[in-house]
XYZ file of C-alpha atoms in Angstrom:
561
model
C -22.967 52.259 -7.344
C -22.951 49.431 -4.703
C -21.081 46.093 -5.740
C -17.566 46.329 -7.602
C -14.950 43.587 -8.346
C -11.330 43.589 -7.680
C -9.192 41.305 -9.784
C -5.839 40.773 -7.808
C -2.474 39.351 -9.417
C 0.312 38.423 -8.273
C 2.969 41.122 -9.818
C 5.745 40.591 -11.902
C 8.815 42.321 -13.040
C 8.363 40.512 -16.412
C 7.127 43.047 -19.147
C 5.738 40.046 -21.426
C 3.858 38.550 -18.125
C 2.201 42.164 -16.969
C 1.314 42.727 -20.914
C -1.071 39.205 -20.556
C -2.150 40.623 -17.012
C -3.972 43.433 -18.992
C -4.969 41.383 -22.105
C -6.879 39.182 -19.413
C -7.741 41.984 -17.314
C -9.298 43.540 -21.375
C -11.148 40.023 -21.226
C -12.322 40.529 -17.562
C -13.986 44.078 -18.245
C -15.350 43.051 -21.768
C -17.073 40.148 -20.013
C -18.309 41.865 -17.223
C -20.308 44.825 -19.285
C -21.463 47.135 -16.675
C -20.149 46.009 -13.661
C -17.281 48.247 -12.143
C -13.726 46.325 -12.013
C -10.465 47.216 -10.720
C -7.011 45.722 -10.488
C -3.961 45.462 -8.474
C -1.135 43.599 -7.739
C 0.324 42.527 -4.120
C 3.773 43.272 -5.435
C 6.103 43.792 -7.714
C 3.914 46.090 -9.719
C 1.363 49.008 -9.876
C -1.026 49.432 -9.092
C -0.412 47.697 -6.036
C -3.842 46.114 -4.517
C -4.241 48.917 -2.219
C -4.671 51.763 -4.651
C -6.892 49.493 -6.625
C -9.381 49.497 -3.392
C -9.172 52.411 -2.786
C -10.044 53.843 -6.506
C -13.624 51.827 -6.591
C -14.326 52.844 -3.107
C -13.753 56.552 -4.684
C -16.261 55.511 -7.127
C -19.200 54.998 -4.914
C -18.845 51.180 -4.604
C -20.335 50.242 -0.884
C -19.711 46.345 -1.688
C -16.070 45.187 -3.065
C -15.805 41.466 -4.181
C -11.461 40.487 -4.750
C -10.974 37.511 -6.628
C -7.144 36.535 -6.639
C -6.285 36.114 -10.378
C -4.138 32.889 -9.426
C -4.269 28.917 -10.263
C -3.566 27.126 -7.595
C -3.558 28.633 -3.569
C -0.888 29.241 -1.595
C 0.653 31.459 0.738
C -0.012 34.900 -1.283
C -3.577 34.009 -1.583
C -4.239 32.975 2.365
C -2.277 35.475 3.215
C -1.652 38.607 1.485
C -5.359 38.836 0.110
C -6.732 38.547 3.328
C -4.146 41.405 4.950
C -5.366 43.657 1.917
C -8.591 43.127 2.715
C -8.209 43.930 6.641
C -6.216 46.654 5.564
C -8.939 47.787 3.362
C -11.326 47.651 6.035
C -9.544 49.845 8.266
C -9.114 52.374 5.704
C -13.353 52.324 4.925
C -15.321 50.487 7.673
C -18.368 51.798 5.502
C -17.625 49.311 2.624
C -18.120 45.215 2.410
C -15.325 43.517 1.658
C -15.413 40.115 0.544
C -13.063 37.440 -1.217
C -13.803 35.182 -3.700
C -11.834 31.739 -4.867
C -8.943 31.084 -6.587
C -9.528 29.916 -10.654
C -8.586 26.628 -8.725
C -9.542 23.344 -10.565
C -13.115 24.307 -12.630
C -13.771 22.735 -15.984
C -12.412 25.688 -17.794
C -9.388 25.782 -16.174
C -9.094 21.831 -17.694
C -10.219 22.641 -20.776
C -7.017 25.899 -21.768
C -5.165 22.936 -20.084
C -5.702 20.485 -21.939
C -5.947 22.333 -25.391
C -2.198 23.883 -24.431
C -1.049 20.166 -24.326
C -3.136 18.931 -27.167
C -0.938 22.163 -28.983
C 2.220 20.962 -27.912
C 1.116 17.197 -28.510
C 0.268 17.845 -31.955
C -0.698 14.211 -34.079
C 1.461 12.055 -31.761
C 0.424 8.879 -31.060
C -1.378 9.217 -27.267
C -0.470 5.497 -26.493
C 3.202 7.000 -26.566
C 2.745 10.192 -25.567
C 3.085 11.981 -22.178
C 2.588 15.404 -20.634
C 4.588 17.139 -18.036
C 2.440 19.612 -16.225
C 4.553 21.981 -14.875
C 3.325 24.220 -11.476
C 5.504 27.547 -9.931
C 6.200 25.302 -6.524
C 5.239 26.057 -3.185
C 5.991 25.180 0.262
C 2.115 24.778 0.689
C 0.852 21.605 0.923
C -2.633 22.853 -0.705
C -0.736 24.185 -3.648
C 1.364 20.695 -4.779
C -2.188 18.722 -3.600
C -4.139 20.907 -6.528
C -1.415 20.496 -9.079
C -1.755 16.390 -8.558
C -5.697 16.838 -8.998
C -5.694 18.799 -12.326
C -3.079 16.188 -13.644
C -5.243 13.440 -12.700
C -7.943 14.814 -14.464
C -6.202 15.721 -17.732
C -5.175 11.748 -17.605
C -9.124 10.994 -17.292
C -10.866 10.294 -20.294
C -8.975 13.172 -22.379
C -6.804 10.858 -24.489
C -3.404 12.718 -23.689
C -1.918 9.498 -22.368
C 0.260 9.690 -19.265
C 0.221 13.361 -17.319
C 2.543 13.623 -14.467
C 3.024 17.024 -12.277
C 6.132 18.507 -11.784
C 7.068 22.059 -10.067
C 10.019 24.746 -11.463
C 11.362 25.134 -7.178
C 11.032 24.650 -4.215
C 8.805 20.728 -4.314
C 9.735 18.007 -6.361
C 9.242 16.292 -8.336
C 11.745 18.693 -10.585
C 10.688 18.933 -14.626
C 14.073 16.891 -15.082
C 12.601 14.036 -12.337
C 9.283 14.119 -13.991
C 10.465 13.790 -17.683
C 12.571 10.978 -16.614
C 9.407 9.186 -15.485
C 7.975 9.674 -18.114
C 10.445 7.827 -19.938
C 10.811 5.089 -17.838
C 6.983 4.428 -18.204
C 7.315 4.289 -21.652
C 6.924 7.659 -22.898
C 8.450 8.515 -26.382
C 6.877 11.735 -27.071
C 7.131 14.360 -24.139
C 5.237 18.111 -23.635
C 6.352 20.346 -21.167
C 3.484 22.348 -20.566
C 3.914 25.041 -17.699
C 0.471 25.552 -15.574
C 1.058 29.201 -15.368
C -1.599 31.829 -15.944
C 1.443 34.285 -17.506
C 4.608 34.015 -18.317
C 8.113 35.269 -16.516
C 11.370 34.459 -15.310
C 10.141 30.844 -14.593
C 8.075 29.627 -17.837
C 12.146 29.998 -19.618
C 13.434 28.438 -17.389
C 10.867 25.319 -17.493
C 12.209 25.124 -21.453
C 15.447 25.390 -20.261
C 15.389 22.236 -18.284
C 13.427 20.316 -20.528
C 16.046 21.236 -23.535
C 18.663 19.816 -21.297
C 17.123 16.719 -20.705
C 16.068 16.521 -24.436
C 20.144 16.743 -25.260
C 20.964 14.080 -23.039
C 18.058 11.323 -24.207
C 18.189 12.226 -27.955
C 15.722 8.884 -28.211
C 13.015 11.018 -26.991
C 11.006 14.124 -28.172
C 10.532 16.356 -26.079
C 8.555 19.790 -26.874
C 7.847 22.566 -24.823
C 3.909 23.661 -24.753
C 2.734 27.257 -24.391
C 1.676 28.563 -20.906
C -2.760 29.028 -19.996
C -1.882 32.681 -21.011
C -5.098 35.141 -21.257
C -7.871 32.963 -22.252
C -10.970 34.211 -22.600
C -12.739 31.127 -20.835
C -10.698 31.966 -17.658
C -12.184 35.786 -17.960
C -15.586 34.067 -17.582
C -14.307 32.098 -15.173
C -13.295 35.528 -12.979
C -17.346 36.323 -13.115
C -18.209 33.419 -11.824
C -16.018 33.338 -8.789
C -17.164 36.889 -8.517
C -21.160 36.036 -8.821
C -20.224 33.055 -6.445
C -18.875 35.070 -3.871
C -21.428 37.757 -3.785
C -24.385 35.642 -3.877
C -23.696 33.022 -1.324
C -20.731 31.147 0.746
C -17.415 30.319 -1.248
C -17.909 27.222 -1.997
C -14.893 24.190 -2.072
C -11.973 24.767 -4.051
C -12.492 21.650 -6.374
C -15.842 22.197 -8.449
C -15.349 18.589 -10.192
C -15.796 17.173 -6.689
C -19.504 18.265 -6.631
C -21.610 17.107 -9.219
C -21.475 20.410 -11.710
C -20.529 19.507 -14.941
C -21.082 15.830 -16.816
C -18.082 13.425 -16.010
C -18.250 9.756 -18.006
C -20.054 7.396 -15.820
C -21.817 10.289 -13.497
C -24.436 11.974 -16.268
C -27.284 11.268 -13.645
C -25.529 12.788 -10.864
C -25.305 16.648 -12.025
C -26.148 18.591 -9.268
C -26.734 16.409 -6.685
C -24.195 16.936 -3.096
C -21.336 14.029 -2.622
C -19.965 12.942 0.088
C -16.799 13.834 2.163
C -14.513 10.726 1.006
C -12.503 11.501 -2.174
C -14.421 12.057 -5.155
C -17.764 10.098 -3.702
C -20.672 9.019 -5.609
C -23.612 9.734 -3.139
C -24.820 12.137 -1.009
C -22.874 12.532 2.732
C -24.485 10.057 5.275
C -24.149 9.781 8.841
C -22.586 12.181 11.242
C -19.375 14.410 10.230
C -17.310 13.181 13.199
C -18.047 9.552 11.630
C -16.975 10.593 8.002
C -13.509 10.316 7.123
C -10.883 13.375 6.749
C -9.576 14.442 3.245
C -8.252 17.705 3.741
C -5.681 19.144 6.440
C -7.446 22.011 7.652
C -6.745 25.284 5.286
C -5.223 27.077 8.502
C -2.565 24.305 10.568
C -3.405 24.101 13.789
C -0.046 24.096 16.145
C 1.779 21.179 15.731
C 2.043 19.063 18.993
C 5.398 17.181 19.023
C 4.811 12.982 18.925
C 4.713 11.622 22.487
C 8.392 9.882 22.596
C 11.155 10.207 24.102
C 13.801 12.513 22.563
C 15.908 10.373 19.947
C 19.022 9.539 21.468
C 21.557 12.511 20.248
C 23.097 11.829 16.874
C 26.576 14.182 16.509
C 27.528 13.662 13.011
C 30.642 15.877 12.356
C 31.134 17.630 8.976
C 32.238 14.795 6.252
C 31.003 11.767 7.697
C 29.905 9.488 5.513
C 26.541 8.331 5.463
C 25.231 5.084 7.229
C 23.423 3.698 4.295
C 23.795 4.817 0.425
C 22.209 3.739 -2.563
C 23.310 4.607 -6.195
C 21.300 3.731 -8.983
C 19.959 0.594 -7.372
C 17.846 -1.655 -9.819
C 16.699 -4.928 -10.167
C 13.871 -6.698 -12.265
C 12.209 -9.834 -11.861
C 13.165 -12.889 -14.120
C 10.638 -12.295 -16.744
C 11.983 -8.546 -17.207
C 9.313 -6.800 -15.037
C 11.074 -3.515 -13.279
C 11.290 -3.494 -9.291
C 13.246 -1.161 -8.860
C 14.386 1.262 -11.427
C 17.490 3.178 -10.023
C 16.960 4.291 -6.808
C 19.096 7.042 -4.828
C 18.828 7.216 -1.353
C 21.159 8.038 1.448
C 20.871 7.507 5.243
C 22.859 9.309 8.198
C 24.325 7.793 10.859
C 21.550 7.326 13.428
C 18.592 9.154 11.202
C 14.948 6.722 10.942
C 13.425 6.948 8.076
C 10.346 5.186 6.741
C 10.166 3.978 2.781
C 5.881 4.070 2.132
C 4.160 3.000 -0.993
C 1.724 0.623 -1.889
C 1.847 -3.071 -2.395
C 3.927 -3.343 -5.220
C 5.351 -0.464 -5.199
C 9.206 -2.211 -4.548
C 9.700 -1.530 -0.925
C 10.732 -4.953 0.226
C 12.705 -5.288 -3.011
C 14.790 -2.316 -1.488
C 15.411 -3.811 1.742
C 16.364 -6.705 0.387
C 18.809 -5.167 -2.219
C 20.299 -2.882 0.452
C 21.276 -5.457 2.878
C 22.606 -7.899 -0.322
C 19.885 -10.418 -0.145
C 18.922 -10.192 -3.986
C 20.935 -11.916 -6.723
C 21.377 -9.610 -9.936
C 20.930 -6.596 -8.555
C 22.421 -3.521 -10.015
C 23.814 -0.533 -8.669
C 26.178 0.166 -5.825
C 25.472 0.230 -2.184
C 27.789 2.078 0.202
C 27.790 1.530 3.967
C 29.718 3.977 5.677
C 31.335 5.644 2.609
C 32.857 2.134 1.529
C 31.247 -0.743 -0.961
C 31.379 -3.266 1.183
C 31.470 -7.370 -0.725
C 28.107 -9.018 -0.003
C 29.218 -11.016 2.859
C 30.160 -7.777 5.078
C 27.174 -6.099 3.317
C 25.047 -8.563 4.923
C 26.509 -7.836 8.453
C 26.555 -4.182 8.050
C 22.848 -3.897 6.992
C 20.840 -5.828 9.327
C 17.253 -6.852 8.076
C 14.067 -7.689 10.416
C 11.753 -9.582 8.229
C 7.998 -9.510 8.648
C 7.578 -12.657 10.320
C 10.115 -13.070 12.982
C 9.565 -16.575 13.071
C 11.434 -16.801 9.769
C 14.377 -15.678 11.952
C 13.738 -17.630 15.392
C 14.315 -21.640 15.231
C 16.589 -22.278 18.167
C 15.412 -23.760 21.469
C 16.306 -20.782 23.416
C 15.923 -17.137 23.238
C 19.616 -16.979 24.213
C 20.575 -19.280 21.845
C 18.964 -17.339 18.668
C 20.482 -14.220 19.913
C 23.993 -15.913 19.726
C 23.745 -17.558 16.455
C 24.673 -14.505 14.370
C 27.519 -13.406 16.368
C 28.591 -16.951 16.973
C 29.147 -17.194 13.059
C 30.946 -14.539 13.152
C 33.474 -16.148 15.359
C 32.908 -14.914 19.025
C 33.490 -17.448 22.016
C 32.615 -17.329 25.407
C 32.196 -14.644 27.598
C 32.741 -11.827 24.262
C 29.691 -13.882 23.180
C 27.716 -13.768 26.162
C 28.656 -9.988 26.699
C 27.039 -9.519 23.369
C 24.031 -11.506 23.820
C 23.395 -9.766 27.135
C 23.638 -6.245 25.289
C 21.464 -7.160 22.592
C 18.606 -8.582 24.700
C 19.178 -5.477 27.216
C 19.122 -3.143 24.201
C 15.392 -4.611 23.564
C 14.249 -4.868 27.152
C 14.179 -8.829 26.871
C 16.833 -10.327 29.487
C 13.998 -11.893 31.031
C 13.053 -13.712 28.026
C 16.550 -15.246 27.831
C 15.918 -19.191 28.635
C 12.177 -19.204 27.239
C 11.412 -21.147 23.968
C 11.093 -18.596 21.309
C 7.520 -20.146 20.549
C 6.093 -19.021 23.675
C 6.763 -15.846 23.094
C 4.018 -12.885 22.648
C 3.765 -11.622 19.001
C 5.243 -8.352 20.428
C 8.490 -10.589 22.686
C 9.206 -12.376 19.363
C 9.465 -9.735 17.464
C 11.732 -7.862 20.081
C 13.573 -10.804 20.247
C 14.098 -11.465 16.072
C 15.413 -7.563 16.711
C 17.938 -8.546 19.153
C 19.002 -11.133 17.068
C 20.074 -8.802 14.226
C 21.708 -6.151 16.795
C 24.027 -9.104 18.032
C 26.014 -8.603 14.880
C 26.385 -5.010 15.634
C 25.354 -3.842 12.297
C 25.321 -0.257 11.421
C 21.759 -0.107 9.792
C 18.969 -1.911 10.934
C 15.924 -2.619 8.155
C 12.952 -3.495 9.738
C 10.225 -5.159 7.120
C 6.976 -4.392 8.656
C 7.685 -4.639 12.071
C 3.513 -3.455 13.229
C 2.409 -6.861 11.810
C -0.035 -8.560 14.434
C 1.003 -5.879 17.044
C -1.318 -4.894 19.832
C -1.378 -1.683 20.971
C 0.775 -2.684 23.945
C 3.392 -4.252 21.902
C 3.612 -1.403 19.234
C 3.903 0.543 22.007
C 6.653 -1.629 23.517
C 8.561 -1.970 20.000
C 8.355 2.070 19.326
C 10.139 3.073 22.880
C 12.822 0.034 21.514
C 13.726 1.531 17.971
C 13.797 4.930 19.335
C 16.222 4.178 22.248
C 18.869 2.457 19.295
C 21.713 4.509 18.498
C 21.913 3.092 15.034
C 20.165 4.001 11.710
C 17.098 2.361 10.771
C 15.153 1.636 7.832
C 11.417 1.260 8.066
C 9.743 -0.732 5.314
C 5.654 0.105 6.702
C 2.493 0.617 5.644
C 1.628 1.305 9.061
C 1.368 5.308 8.450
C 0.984 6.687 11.707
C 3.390 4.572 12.903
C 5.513 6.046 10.611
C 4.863 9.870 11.511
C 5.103 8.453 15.406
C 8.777 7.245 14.558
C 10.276 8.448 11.519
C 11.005 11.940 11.230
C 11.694 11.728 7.521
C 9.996 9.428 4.651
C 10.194 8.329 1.515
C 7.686 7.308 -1.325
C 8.105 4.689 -3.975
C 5.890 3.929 -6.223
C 5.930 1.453 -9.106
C 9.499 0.788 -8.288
C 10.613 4.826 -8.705
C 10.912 7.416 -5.962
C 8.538 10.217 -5.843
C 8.964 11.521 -2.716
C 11.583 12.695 0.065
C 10.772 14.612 2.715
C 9.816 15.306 6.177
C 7.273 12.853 7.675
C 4.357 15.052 8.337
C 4.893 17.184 5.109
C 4.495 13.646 2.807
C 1.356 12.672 4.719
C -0.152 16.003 4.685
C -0.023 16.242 1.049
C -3.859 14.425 0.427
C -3.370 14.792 -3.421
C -0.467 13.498 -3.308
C -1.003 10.380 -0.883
C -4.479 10.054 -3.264
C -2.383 9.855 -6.262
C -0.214 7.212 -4.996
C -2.598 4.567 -3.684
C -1.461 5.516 0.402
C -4.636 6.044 2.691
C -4.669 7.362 6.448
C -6.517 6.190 8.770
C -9.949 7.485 9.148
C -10.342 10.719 11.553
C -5.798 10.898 11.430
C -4.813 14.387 10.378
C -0.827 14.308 10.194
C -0.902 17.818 11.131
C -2.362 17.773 14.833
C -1.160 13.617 15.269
């Protein structure tokens, strides 16, 4: 006997989920006739991955091919397959050992999918229906990235009507944040459909949640879809990772991003190569240095630390109240359109944090509602643990707008600097004191007697900056503050923000710029947040970023910036 294949799960303490382990692993051996299989698990249960080796080597097998019976990869798949494999090698360095792919996203994999939501969806009407796709949650980038792919592609073409992704722990969005989009995008009828090969102590637990939710929006049905469970199709689907493997290199995780199968609009393409960019339609052209990135590498390189300056210490003792809070913050246009539909969001004293999204996604309409520039907004807006009226609101929250020039119209630099403070009542020398620490807090004293107008893009913009800090506010919002920036003068502007001692809002879509100054980020979309987390994690996430419109730069890979 020469070539064997090892199926690997996961494990499970769950007696129902290890009885659909064996009913696939029944599916596995029926499928694969002759060939020799074995199975193990990397924990939990027996037998454990090890023993499974070990038993086909016993056999006579010379060649072992382990495909990790798993959906989506993440850490036990990089790492404990691999270490079972070394292991293995150690034990027999007369035996190949090789390792296939994850069931990943493949056609099949759709297809239980999307009949397990066409189940739960039963005759509903698709215009007002919505699924929930609900993943186990991982700290892996790669993992959440996948989840967003297959619920793109169940949204494609399939007639299920909106899909959104959602994980049980660990990422967000939650199965409670998800189902509310849902609703607020119009959904009426709801399936929760967990993307789980088996079930266990989290596929209850999914049910759980969505009953809860169901209780509190009674206007809403909400059903809870079965599991992928042990499906023939994904037995076949084991042989051909296996076949894959054994025959040639392992190829990309994705097999809808080469041309394999017939998608609407691509019949002529099947099996020609694509290129590099997201889902191209033509053969890669041109140099790979030249071609942009759209994967973090599967192994991070070590993270360098962004060339600043440290932040300026920020001791906030136990129970302070936060700089900046948002409550349910809302406001729609005056023909009813949404802009923002109830935002949370808090801000320490003296944290940055960046609000991304694409045009239109409400990120100016936050600013603007934060700082009390908007008329019929709703909600309530704390600064500094108190709900300030809109007068002090407007001094508390300080607001940079795009073009400074909307904020500079007095002869003098020194003269726009005073005119907020000025307002506010101070006289003489408590208003030059001020103006003096403002433009030294910016690095413009020298600027103080020029005309505002002949002023570098970069000084004016310093300068609308110093204007705000005059009033001493205690958050700063900053609307696009890159705009018509040279490298110098971003440069310039990015040593200024991170020197203030105050904390700032960044409204960008300027997204290394973001990374370079923001250690934490937000992400709204279509007026709802969708994301809140550190910096690098949010940009790293390419399915994610995809599935929201937001675009690095060509050859920028968040993890090595």
């Amino acid at each position: 006997m020469s070539a064997a294949l090892m199926v690997v799960g996961h494990g499970s303490r769950d007696a129902d989920g290890l009885e659909e382990f064996w009913a696939l692993a029944q599916h596995v051996r029926e499928a694969a006739a002759d060939l020799p299989v074995g199975f193990g698990f990397i924990e939990l249960a027996e037998p454990l991955v090890d023993a499974g080796i070990d038993e086909l080597v016993a056999r006579g097998t010379t060649d072992v091919v382990s495909i990790p019976l798993v959906l989506l990869a993440a850490g036990h798949l990089k790492n404990d397959g691999p270490a079972a494999l070394t292991r293995a090698r150690m034990r027999h360095p007369g035996v190949a050992f090789r390792m296939g792919r994850d069931l990943g996203i493949d056609p099949a994999v759709l297809a239980v999918a999307e009949d397990r939501a066409r189940e739960a969806l039963g005759d509903f009407d698709p215009a007002e229906s919505a699924v929930v796709l609900v993943a186990r949650g991982s700290s892996d980038p790669d993992a959440g990235s996948d989840l967003y792919k297959v619920a793109r592609l169940l949204a494609d073409g399939r007639g299920l009507g909106l899909v959104e992704p959602a994980f049980a722990g660990v990422a967000s969005p939650s199965v409670p944040e998800a189902l509310e989009r849902c609703r607020r995008l119009g959904a009426k009828h709801i399936a929760v459909v967990p993307f789980f090969l088996f079930t266990g102590v989290l596929v209850p637990r999914i049910y759980a949640q969505a009953a809860e939710y169901a209780a509190l929006h009674p206007e809403l049905t909400v059903v809870g879809g079965p599991h992928l469970g042990p499906d023939r199709r994904l037995a076949r689907l084991v042989l051909e990772r296996y076949r894959e493997a054994l025959t040639g290199p392992v190829r990309m995780n994705c097999d809808l991003c080469t041309y394999r199968v017939r998608l609407p609009g691509y019949e002529d393409k099947v099996g020609t190569p694509i290129s590099l960019t997201p889902h191209g339609d033509g053969p890669a052209r041109g140099s790979r240095r030249s071609r942009r990135a759209t994967r973090a590498p599967l192994v991070a390189p070590e993270i360098r630390r962004p060339s600043l300056r440290p932040a300026p210490a920020v001791n906030v003792a136990p129970g302070t109240p936060p700089a900046l809070e948002l409550e349910g913050l809302a406001f729609a246009y005056p023909d009813g359109t949404p802009a923002l539909a109830g935002i949370d969001l808090s801000l320490l004293p003296g944290e940055r944090l960046a609000v991304l999204g694409p045009n239109g996604a409400g990120k100016t309409t936050l600013a603007l509602g934060a700082c009390g520039a908007l008329d019929e907004v709703r909600g309530v807006v704390r600064v500094g643990g108190e709900v300030p009226g809109r007068r002090e609101l407007r001094r508390r929250v300080g607001i940079v707008f795009q073009d400074p020039d909307d904020q500079l119209f007095m002869p003098t630099v020194e003269a726009d600097v005073a005119f907020g403070p000025a307002k506010q009542g101070l006289r003489g020398e408590e208003l030059r004191a001020r103006v003096d620490e403002a433009l030294d807090a910016v690095r413009a004293t020298d600027l103080a007697a020029r005309p505002p107008h002949s002023l570098s893009a970069g000084e004016r913009r310093r300068v609308a900056i110093a204007g705000v800090l005059a009033c001493r506010p205690d958050v700063l919002v900053l609307d696009e503050p890159t705009a018509a920036l040279d490298p110098a003068g971003r440069r310039e502007l990015l040593d200024v923000l991170v020197s203030l001692r105050l904390a700032l809002l960044l409204i960008t879509h300027d997204l290394p710029y973001a990374l370079e100054l923001c250690p934490r980020a937000v992400v709204l979309d279509r007026g709802q947040l969708v994301a809140d987390g550190a910096t690098r994690e949010v940009l790293a996430d390419d399915g994610f970023m995809r599935a929201h419109r937001l675009e690095l730069p060509a050859g920028f890979n968040p993890l090595v910036a």
